[in-house]
Amino acid sequence: MPSSRFTTRGWVLFAIMAILWGIPYLFIREAVESFSPAAVVAVRTGGAALLLLPFALRQGALKPALRKWPWVLAFAAIEMAGPFVLLAHAEQTIPSGLTGLLVATVPLFATVIAVIRGDRGALRPLRTIGLVLGFAGVAIVGLGSSGGAGADLLAMGEVLLVAVLYAIAPFIVASKLNEVPSLGTITLALGAVGLGYAPIALLTSPQPPAPNSVISLALLTVLCTAVAFIVFFALIGEVGPVRAPLFTYMNPVVAVALGALILSEPLTPALLLGFPVVIVGCLLAAGGLPIGDRKRADVPILSEPDPATPRNSR
């Protein structure tokens, strides 16, 4: 049984996940300097699937996933195939830190989807305030960071679409794949996406890649995809599915800090002003921190083998 509080091991796993899913935006930004968005997605997903395959086979997780293959492919399209290529394309234009912050709006869209699905509890005053704050923060960051540039606004729109897709995917898992082991779903989905993008990757990345791009893509594949999912499963087993995703609120902090320190991305006034507004809004929209209430699950979460939502996988 998961602990009712964060253990030392839980805090260690929490910190690892905050980093592993906070640094993909840095690696993506470096990778797209040499590789096309399709190539980044093909290598990232295909490579991670190969790394996870032995674990999935050992647990017998693939057979249940194969029996539900249409829904696994739907999950793969919404959680990986669309978002991963949109992120890679957007980061050819906008900074990695801004990308990480905009992806953090997933709880806002998850709350909107919950309302559309008939969950009136999502309209509680505190959560409504969170929605207003969160989208106001996005407007501050977006309009202030773009300076009216159409390409920047389009790229930010792509990232916000990613957040919408990330918010939709858990509902597929919760309703159609809840009895399938998460590792089987993830491995099969990653493999399908990798195979699907492989032909496009071969046609769109003909030039010799720079060493930095190769290293970044390798780290994105191994650390931010394959290892991250394994650590995430361990975190869920340690602290439970309600507390496990709390690290997602640290991801934008890591993304913005790394972008500024390593890539010298500017910390614009709009980013500095909108950043805390977005984070606080997302936290309130998601229902706040579930401290002391392990039965609460305002947003569907990835668990093994319960309903899943791999967050900022990104």
mmCIF file of C-alpha atoms in Angstrom, residues 3-312:
data_model
loop_
_atom_site.group_PDB
_atom_site.id
_atom_site.type_symbol
_atom_site.label_atom_id
_atom_site.label_comp_id
_atom_site.label_asym_id
_atom_site.label_seq_id
_atom_site.Cartn_x
_atom_site.Cartn_y
_atom_site.Cartn_z
ATOM 1 C CA SER A 3 2.274 5.616 2.208
ATOM 2 C CA SER A 4 -0.208 8.193 3.504
ATOM 3 C CA ARG A 5 2.629 10.739 3.522
ATOM 4 C CA PHE A 6 5.802 11.431 1.591
ATOM 5 C CA THR A 7 8.593 9.122 2.764
ATOM 6 C CA THR A 8 12.274 9.898 2.204
ATOM 7 C CA ARG A 9 12.189 7.626 -0.848
ATOM 8 C CA GLY A 10 9.038 9.401 -2.010
ATOM 9 C CA TRP A 11 10.700 12.812 -1.787
ATOM 10 C CA VAL A 12 13.717 11.526 -3.714
ATOM 11 C CA LEU A 13 11.494 10.127 -6.473
ATOM 12 C CA PHE A 14 9.467 13.360 -6.440
ATOM 13 C CA ALA A 15 12.619 15.450 -6.958
ATOM 14 C CA ILE A 16 13.828 13.175 -9.758
ATOM 15 C CA MET A 17 10.507 13.482 -11.591
ATOM 16 C CA ALA A 18 10.444 17.269 -11.194
ATOM 17 C CA ILE A 19 13.759 17.330 -13.047
ATOM 18 C CA LEU A 20 13.118 14.545 -15.586
ATOM 19 C CA TRP A 21 9.900 16.129 -16.824
ATOM 20 C CA GLY A 22 11.171 19.682 -16.438
ATOM 21 C CA ILE A 23 14.196 19.303 -18.736
ATOM 22 C CA PRO A 24 12.619 17.858 -21.942
ATOM 23 C CA TYR A 25 12.006 21.370 -23.281
ATOM 24 C CA LEU A 26 15.714 22.162 -23.070
ATOM 25 C CA PHE A 27 16.632 18.951 -24.904
ATOM 26 C CA ILE A 28 13.907 19.465 -27.524
ATOM 27 C CA ARG A 29 15.153 22.987 -28.172
ATOM 28 C CA GLU A 30 18.671 21.657 -28.787
ATOM 29 C CA ALA A 31 17.509 18.638 -30.816
ATOM 30 C CA VAL A 32 15.465 20.654 -33.327
ATOM 31 C CA GLU A 33 18.591 22.603 -34.263
ATOM 32 C CA SER A 34 19.585 19.580 -36.394
ATOM 33 C CA PHE A 35 16.633 17.193 -36.489
ATOM 34 C CA SER A 36 13.173 17.780 -37.907
ATOM 35 C CA PRO A 37 10.253 17.623 -35.455
ATOM 36 C CA ALA A 38 9.236 14.261 -36.963
ATOM 37 C CA ALA A 39 12.747 12.879 -36.456
ATOM 38 C CA VAL A 40 12.801 14.016 -32.829
ATOM 39 C CA VAL A 41 9.490 12.253 -32.193
ATOM 40 C CA ALA A 42 10.499 9.075 -34.051
ATOM 41 C CA VAL A 43 13.771 8.641 -32.179
ATOM 42 C CA ARG A 44 12.353 9.655 -28.817
ATOM 43 C CA THR A 45 9.366 7.324 -28.898
ATOM 44 C CA GLY A 46 10.906 4.428 -30.793
ATOM 45 C CA GLY A 47 14.024 4.413 -28.641
ATOM 46 C CA ALA A 48 12.046 4.622 -25.406
ATOM 47 C CA ALA A 49 9.773 1.772 -26.537
ATOM 48 C CA LEU A 50 12.803 -0.465 -27.109
ATOM 49 C CA LEU A 51 14.156 0.391 -23.660
ATOM 50 C CA LEU A 52 10.818 -0.301 -21.938
ATOM 51 C CA LEU A 53 10.009 -3.448 -23.937
ATOM 52 C CA PRO A 54 11.945 -5.899 -21.689
ATOM 53 C CA PHE A 55 10.140 -4.565 -18.599
ATOM 54 C CA ALA A 56 6.753 -4.808 -20.308
ATOM 55 C CA LEU A 57 7.444 -8.372 -21.465
ATOM 56 C CA ARG A 58 8.627 -9.440 -18.019
ATOM 57 C CA GLN A 59 5.435 -8.102 -16.438
ATOM 58 C CA GLY A 60 3.213 -9.605 -19.153
ATOM 59 C CA ALA A 61 1.833 -6.127 -19.787
ATOM 60 C CA LEU A 62 1.755 -6.195 -23.599
ATOM 61 C CA LYS A 63 -0.935 -8.828 -24.148
ATOM 62 C CA PRO A 64 -3.656 -6.872 -22.301
ATOM 63 C CA ALA A 65 -2.620 -3.742 -24.232
ATOM 64 C CA LEU A 66 -2.760 -5.555 -27.580
ATOM 65 C CA ARG A 67 -6.301 -6.717 -26.840
ATOM 66 C CA LYS A 68 -7.280 -3.029 -26.565
ATOM 67 C CA TRP A 69 -5.097 -1.844 -29.449
ATOM 68 C CA PRO A 70 -7.612 0.602 -31.024
ATOM 69 C CA TRP A 71 -7.845 2.551 -27.788
ATOM 70 C CA VAL A 72 -4.099 2.306 -27.188
ATOM 71 C CA LEU A 73 -3.554 3.875 -30.614
ATOM 72 C CA ALA A 74 -6.079 6.594 -29.800
ATOM 73 C CA PHE A 75 -4.211 7.282 -26.572
ATOM 74 C CA ALA A 76 -0.892 7.280 -28.475
ATOM 75 C CA ALA A 77 -2.195 9.824 -30.986
ATOM 76 C CA ILE A 78 -3.533 12.215 -28.341
ATOM 77 C CA GLU A 79 -0.831 11.814 -25.675
ATOM 78 C CA MET A 80 2.273 11.380 -27.860
ATOM 79 C CA ALA A 81 1.998 11.585 -31.654
ATOM 80 C CA GLY A 82 0.311 14.986 -31.712
ATOM 81 C CA PRO A 83 1.869 16.670 -28.668
ATOM 82 C CA PHE A 84 5.465 15.568 -29.248
ATOM 83 C CA VAL A 85 5.611 16.882 -32.820
ATOM 84 C CA LEU A 86 3.777 20.086 -31.895
ATOM 85 C CA LEU A 87 6.257 20.755 -29.088
ATOM 86 C CA ALA A 88 9.234 20.121 -31.348
ATOM 87 C CA HIS A 89 7.806 22.417 -34.041
ATOM 88 C CA ALA A 90 6.917 25.162 -31.553
ATOM 89 C CA GLU A 91 10.393 25.143 -30.035
ATOM 90 C CA GLN A 92 11.866 26.069 -33.378
ATOM 91 C CA THR A 93 10.316 29.485 -32.686
ATOM 92 C CA ILE A 94 9.755 30.105 -28.956
ATOM 93 C CA PRO A 95 12.004 29.585 -25.891
ATOM 94 C CA SER A 96 12.042 26.291 -24.017
ATOM 95 C CA GLY A 97 11.116 27.941 -20.705
ATOM 96 C CA LEU A 98 8.012 29.526 -22.190
ATOM 97 C CA THR A 99 7.062 26.160 -23.683
ATOM 98 C CA GLY A 100 7.358 24.459 -20.309
ATOM 99 C CA LEU A 101 5.205 27.106 -18.659
ATOM 100 C CA LEU A 102 2.449 26.882 -21.267
ATOM 101 C CA VAL A 103 2.334 23.083 -20.990
ATOM 102 C CA ALA A 104 1.717 23.545 -17.272
ATOM 103 C CA THR A 105 -1.790 24.800 -18.130
ATOM 104 C CA VAL A 106 -2.987 21.190 -18.432
ATOM 105 C CA PRO A 107 -5.013 21.413 -15.157
ATOM 106 C CA LEU A 108 -6.897 24.408 -16.549
ATOM 107 C CA PHE A 109 -8.053 22.505 -19.611
ATOM 108 C CA ALA A 110 -8.698 19.352 -17.569
ATOM 109 C CA THR A 111 -11.068 21.371 -15.401
ATOM 110 C CA VAL A 112 -12.858 22.766 -18.462
ATOM 111 C CA ILE A 113 -13.227 19.246 -19.881
ATOM 112 C CA ALA A 114 -14.562 18.005 -16.541
ATOM 113 C CA VAL A 115 -17.217 20.735 -16.628
ATOM 114 C CA ILE A 116 -18.176 19.826 -20.214
ATOM 115 C CA ARG A 117 -18.518 16.198 -19.108
ATOM 116 C CA GLY A 118 -20.980 17.247 -16.419
ATOM 117 C CA ASP A 119 -18.773 17.534 -13.329
ATOM 118 C CA ARG A 120 -20.368 20.517 -11.600
ATOM 119 C CA GLY A 121 -17.920 20.128 -8.729
ATOM 120 C CA ALA A 122 -15.322 21.602 -11.060
ATOM 121 C CA LEU A 123 -17.233 24.891 -10.857
ATOM 122 C CA ARG A 124 -16.564 25.401 -7.155
ATOM 123 C CA PRO A 125 -15.628 29.033 -6.437
ATOM 124 C CA LEU A 126 -11.943 28.350 -5.721
ATOM 125 C CA ARG A 127 -11.506 26.322 -8.900
ATOM 126 C CA THR A 128 -13.346 28.947 -10.945
ATOM 127 C CA ILE A 129 -11.001 31.605 -9.596
ATOM 128 C CA GLY A 130 -8.119 29.320 -10.565
ATOM 129 C CA LEU A 131 -9.408 29.075 -14.132
ATOM 130 C CA VAL A 132 -9.687 32.845 -14.451
ATOM 131 C CA LEU A 133 -6.230 33.409 -12.951
ATOM 132 C CA GLY A 134 -4.616 30.698 -15.042
ATOM 133 C CA PHE A 135 -5.909 31.926 -18.371
ATOM 134 C CA ALA A 136 -5.163 35.529 -17.388
ATOM 135 C CA GLY A 137 -1.582 34.484 -16.701
ATOM 136 C CA VAL A 138 -1.377 32.794 -20.086
ATOM 137 C CA ALA A 139 -2.632 35.989 -21.742
ATOM 138 C CA ILE A 140 -0.021 38.068 -19.897
ATOM 139 C CA VAL A 141 2.807 35.714 -20.853
ATOM 140 C CA GLY A 142 1.631 35.145 -24.411
ATOM 141 C CA LEU A 143 0.928 38.714 -25.439
ATOM 142 C CA GLY A 144 3.926 40.107 -23.576
ATOM 143 C CA SER A 145 6.404 37.522 -24.857
ATOM 144 C CA SER A 146 5.327 37.533 -28.498
ATOM 145 C CA GLY A 147 5.464 41.282 -29.040
ATOM 146 C CA GLY A 148 2.707 40.736 -31.599
ATOM 147 C CA ALA A 149 4.816 38.415 -33.758
ATOM 148 C CA GLY A 150 2.538 36.059 -35.641
ATOM 149 C CA ALA A 151 5.026 33.173 -35.650
ATOM 150 C CA ASP A 152 5.412 33.366 -31.872
ATOM 151 C CA LEU A 153 1.662 33.453 -31.319
ATOM 152 C CA LEU A 154 1.212 30.454 -33.632
ATOM 153 C CA ALA A 155 3.891 28.492 -31.751
ATOM 154 C CA MET A 156 2.293 29.348 -28.406
ATOM 155 C CA GLY A 157 -1.033 28.218 -29.824
ATOM 156 C CA GLU A 158 0.578 24.894 -30.719
ATOM 157 C CA VAL A 159 1.804 24.453 -27.146
ATOM 158 C CA LEU A 160 -1.611 25.306 -25.714
ATOM 159 C CA LEU A 161 -3.098 22.709 -28.065
ATOM 160 C CA VAL A 162 -0.624 20.245 -26.557
ATOM 161 C CA ALA A 163 -1.990 21.114 -23.112
ATOM 162 C CA VAL A 164 -5.521 20.433 -24.371
ATOM 163 C CA LEU A 165 -4.475 17.044 -25.761
ATOM 164 C CA TYR A 166 -2.688 16.157 -22.521
ATOM 165 C CA ALA A 167 -5.905 17.005 -20.671
ATOM 166 C CA ILE A 168 -8.032 14.808 -22.976
ATOM 167 C CA ALA A 169 -5.840 11.684 -22.957
ATOM 168 C CA PRO A 170 -6.584 10.638 -19.351
ATOM 169 C CA PHE A 171 -10.292 10.379 -20.091
ATOM 170 C CA ILE A 172 -9.547 7.762 -22.767
ATOM 171 C CA VAL A 173 -7.438 5.783 -20.342
ATOM 172 C CA ALA A 174 -9.918 6.139 -17.495
ATOM 173 C CA SER A 175 -12.867 4.946 -19.567
ATOM 174 C CA LYS A 176 -11.303 2.483 -22.040
ATOM 175 C CA LEU A 177 -7.923 1.338 -20.723
ATOM 176 C CA ASN A 178 -8.417 1.269 -16.967
ATOM 177 C CA GLU A 179 -7.868 -2.507 -16.799
ATOM 178 C CA VAL A 180 -4.718 -2.473 -18.947
ATOM 179 C CA PRO A 181 -1.339 -2.265 -17.131
ATOM 180 C CA SER A 182 0.080 1.209 -17.647
ATOM 181 C CA LEU A 183 3.478 -0.104 -18.732
ATOM 182 C CA GLY A 184 1.846 -2.110 -21.528
ATOM 183 C CA THR A 185 -0.135 0.894 -22.739
ATOM 184 C CA ILE A 186 2.891 3.191 -22.669
ATOM 185 C CA THR A 187 5.273 0.739 -24.374
ATOM 186 C CA LEU A 188 2.843 -0.171 -27.144
ATOM 187 C CA ALA A 189 1.867 3.471 -27.674
ATOM 188 C CA LEU A 190 5.488 4.638 -27.854
ATOM 189 C CA GLY A 191 6.362 1.874 -30.315
ATOM 190 C CA ALA A 192 3.418 2.677 -32.576
ATOM 191 C CA VAL A 193 4.275 6.390 -32.648
ATOM 192 C CA GLY A 194 7.940 5.658 -33.346
ATOM 193 C CA LEU A 195 7.083 3.394 -36.277
ATOM 194 C CA GLY A 196 4.565 5.880 -37.619
ATOM 195 C CA TYR A 197 7.005 8.789 -37.669
ATOM 196 C CA ALA A 198 10.049 6.802 -38.866
ATOM 197 C CA PRO A 199 9.404 7.236 -42.642
ATOM 198 C CA ILE A 200 8.778 10.968 -42.227
ATOM 199 C CA ALA A 201 11.930 11.273 -40.113
ATOM 200 C CA LEU A 202 14.057 9.664 -42.822
ATOM 201 C CA LEU A 203 12.743 12.106 -45.421
ATOM 202 C CA THR A 204 12.987 15.289 -43.341
ATOM 203 C CA SER A 205 16.387 15.139 -41.613
ATOM 204 C CA PRO A 206 18.964 14.588 -44.379
ATOM 205 C CA GLN A 207 21.744 16.867 -43.047
ATOM 206 C CA PRO A 208 24.438 15.581 -40.651
ATOM 207 C CA PRO A 209 23.318 16.480 -37.102
ATOM 208 C CA ALA A 210 25.387 18.547 -34.703
ATOM 209 C CA PRO A 211 26.844 16.725 -31.669
ATOM 210 C CA ASN A 212 24.772 18.800 -29.223
ATOM 211 C CA SER A 213 21.578 17.801 -30.999
ATOM 212 C CA VAL A 214 22.503 14.103 -30.960
ATOM 213 C CA ILE A 215 23.331 14.180 -27.250
ATOM 214 C CA SER A 216 20.135 16.098 -26.430
ATOM 215 C CA LEU A 217 17.984 13.672 -28.397
ATOM 216 C CA ALA A 218 19.632 10.689 -26.695
ATOM 217 C CA LEU A 219 19.033 12.189 -23.254
ATOM 218 C CA LEU A 220 15.456 13.067 -24.194
ATOM 219 C CA THR A 221 14.868 9.448 -25.203
ATOM 220 C CA VAL A 222 16.574 7.688 -22.317
ATOM 221 C CA LEU A 223 16.035 10.032 -19.369
ATOM 222 C CA CYS A 224 12.909 12.047 -20.146
ATOM 223 C CA THR A 225 10.886 9.247 -21.699
ATOM 224 C CA ALA A 226 11.982 5.696 -20.774
ATOM 225 C CA VAL A 227 13.524 6.307 -17.338
ATOM 226 C CA ALA A 228 10.939 8.950 -16.446
ATOM 227 C CA PHE A 229 8.033 6.538 -16.869
ATOM 228 C CA ILE A 230 9.745 3.881 -14.747
ATOM 229 C CA VAL A 231 10.448 6.417 -11.978
ATOM 230 C CA PHE A 232 6.883 7.697 -12.221
ATOM 231 C CA PHE A 233 5.484 4.217 -11.662
ATOM 232 C CA ALA A 234 7.776 3.862 -8.625
ATOM 233 C CA LEU A 235 6.607 7.211 -7.262
ATOM 234 C CA ILE A 236 2.964 6.166 -7.602
ATOM 235 C CA GLY A 237 3.691 2.944 -5.745
ATOM 236 C CA GLU A 238 5.409 4.896 -2.964
ATOM 237 C CA VAL A 239 3.045 7.828 -2.347
ATOM 238 C CA GLY A 240 -0.139 6.886 -4.208
ATOM 239 C CA PRO A 241 -1.737 8.157 -7.414
ATOM 240 C CA VAL A 242 -3.197 11.344 -5.906
ATOM 241 C CA ARG A 243 0.088 12.793 -4.629
ATOM 242 C CA ALA A 244 2.350 11.479 -7.384
ATOM 243 C CA PRO A 245 1.548 14.156 -10.039
ATOM 244 C CA LEU A 246 2.240 17.066 -7.672
ATOM 245 C CA PHE A 247 5.741 17.335 -9.138
ATOM 246 C CA THR A 248 4.189 18.788 -12.296
ATOM 247 C CA TYR A 249 3.952 22.154 -10.538
ATOM 248 C CA MET A 250 7.766 22.171 -10.332
ATOM 249 C CA ASN A 251 8.307 21.369 -14.029
ATOM 250 C CA PRO A 252 7.873 24.953 -15.322
ATOM 251 C CA VAL A 253 10.301 26.222 -12.677
ATOM 252 C CA VAL A 254 12.931 23.782 -13.936
ATOM 253 C CA ALA A 255 12.158 24.549 -17.594
ATOM 254 C CA VAL A 256 12.373 28.335 -17.199
ATOM 255 C CA ALA A 257 15.511 28.172 -15.031
ATOM 256 C CA LEU A 258 17.377 25.851 -17.418
ATOM 257 C CA GLY A 259 16.341 27.898 -20.436
ATOM 258 C CA ALA A 260 17.720 31.054 -18.829
ATOM 259 C CA LEU A 261 20.916 29.522 -17.424
ATOM 260 C CA ILE A 262 21.947 27.208 -20.269
ATOM 261 C CA LEU A 263 20.365 28.701 -23.388
ATOM 262 C CA SER A 264 20.470 32.330 -22.203
ATOM 263 C CA GLU A 265 16.759 32.708 -22.891
ATOM 264 C CA PRO A 266 15.484 36.106 -21.740
ATOM 265 C CA LEU A 267 13.371 36.436 -18.601
ATOM 266 C CA THR A 268 10.945 39.013 -19.953
ATOM 267 C CA PRO A 269 8.756 41.130 -17.659
ATOM 268 C CA ALA A 270 5.706 39.343 -19.070
ATOM 269 C CA LEU A 271 7.181 35.952 -18.179
ATOM 270 C CA LEU A 272 8.158 37.042 -14.669
ATOM 271 C CA LEU A 273 4.711 38.544 -14.062
ATOM 272 C CA GLY A 274 2.641 35.831 -15.683
ATOM 273 C CA PHE A 275 4.625 32.836 -14.367
ATOM 274 C CA PRO A 276 3.310 32.880 -10.762
ATOM 275 C CA VAL A 277 -0.192 33.773 -11.952
ATOM 276 C CA VAL A 278 -0.296 30.697 -14.215
ATOM 277 C CA ILE A 279 1.072 28.352 -11.534
ATOM 278 C CA VAL A 280 -1.293 29.568 -8.809
ATOM 279 C CA GLY A 281 -4.226 29.442 -11.215
ATOM 280 C CA CYS A 282 -3.403 25.865 -12.255
ATOM 281 C CA LEU A 283 -3.032 24.797 -8.641
ATOM 282 C CA LEU A 284 -6.411 26.270 -7.665
ATOM 283 C CA ALA A 285 -8.122 24.914 -10.795
ATOM 284 C CA ALA A 286 -6.861 21.424 -9.974
ATOM 285 C CA GLY A 287 -8.420 21.685 -6.537
ATOM 286 C CA GLY A 288 -5.337 22.617 -4.543
ATOM 287 C CA LEU A 289 -2.804 20.319 -2.950
ATOM 288 C CA PRO A 290 -4.445 17.024 -1.865
ATOM 289 C CA ILE A 291 -2.675 16.996 1.484
ATOM 290 C CA GLY A 292 -4.260 14.626 3.969
ATOM 291 C CA ASP A 293 -6.946 13.362 1.571
ATOM 292 C CA ARG A 294 -5.807 10.395 -0.455
ATOM 293 C CA LYS A 295 -9.309 9.628 -1.695
ATOM 294 C CA ARG A 296 -9.568 12.859 -3.642
ATOM 295 C CA ALA A 297 -8.855 12.661 -7.354
ATOM 296 C CA ASP A 298 -10.046 15.821 -9.070
ATOM 297 C CA VAL A 299 -7.888 15.101 -12.117
ATOM 298 C CA PRO A 300 -7.393 11.558 -13.504
ATOM 299 C CA ILE A 301 -3.898 10.257 -12.769
ATOM 300 C CA LEU A 302 -1.564 7.613 -14.099
ATOM 301 C CA SER A 303 -1.475 4.591 -11.881
ATOM 302 C CA GLU A 304 -0.668 0.917 -12.138
ATOM 303 C CA PRO A 305 -3.098 -0.482 -13.170
ATOM 304 C CA ASP A 306 -5.588 2.323 -12.468
ATOM 305 C CA PRO A 307 -6.564 5.178 -14.865
ATOM 306 C CA ALA A 308 -3.581 7.107 -16.190
ATOM 307 C CA THR A 309 -2.402 10.514 -17.031
ATOM 308 C CA PRO A 310 1.311 10.835 -17.714
ATOM 309 C CA ARG A 311 1.909 14.547 -17.233
ATOM 310 C CA ASN A 312 4.427 17.098 -18.869
#
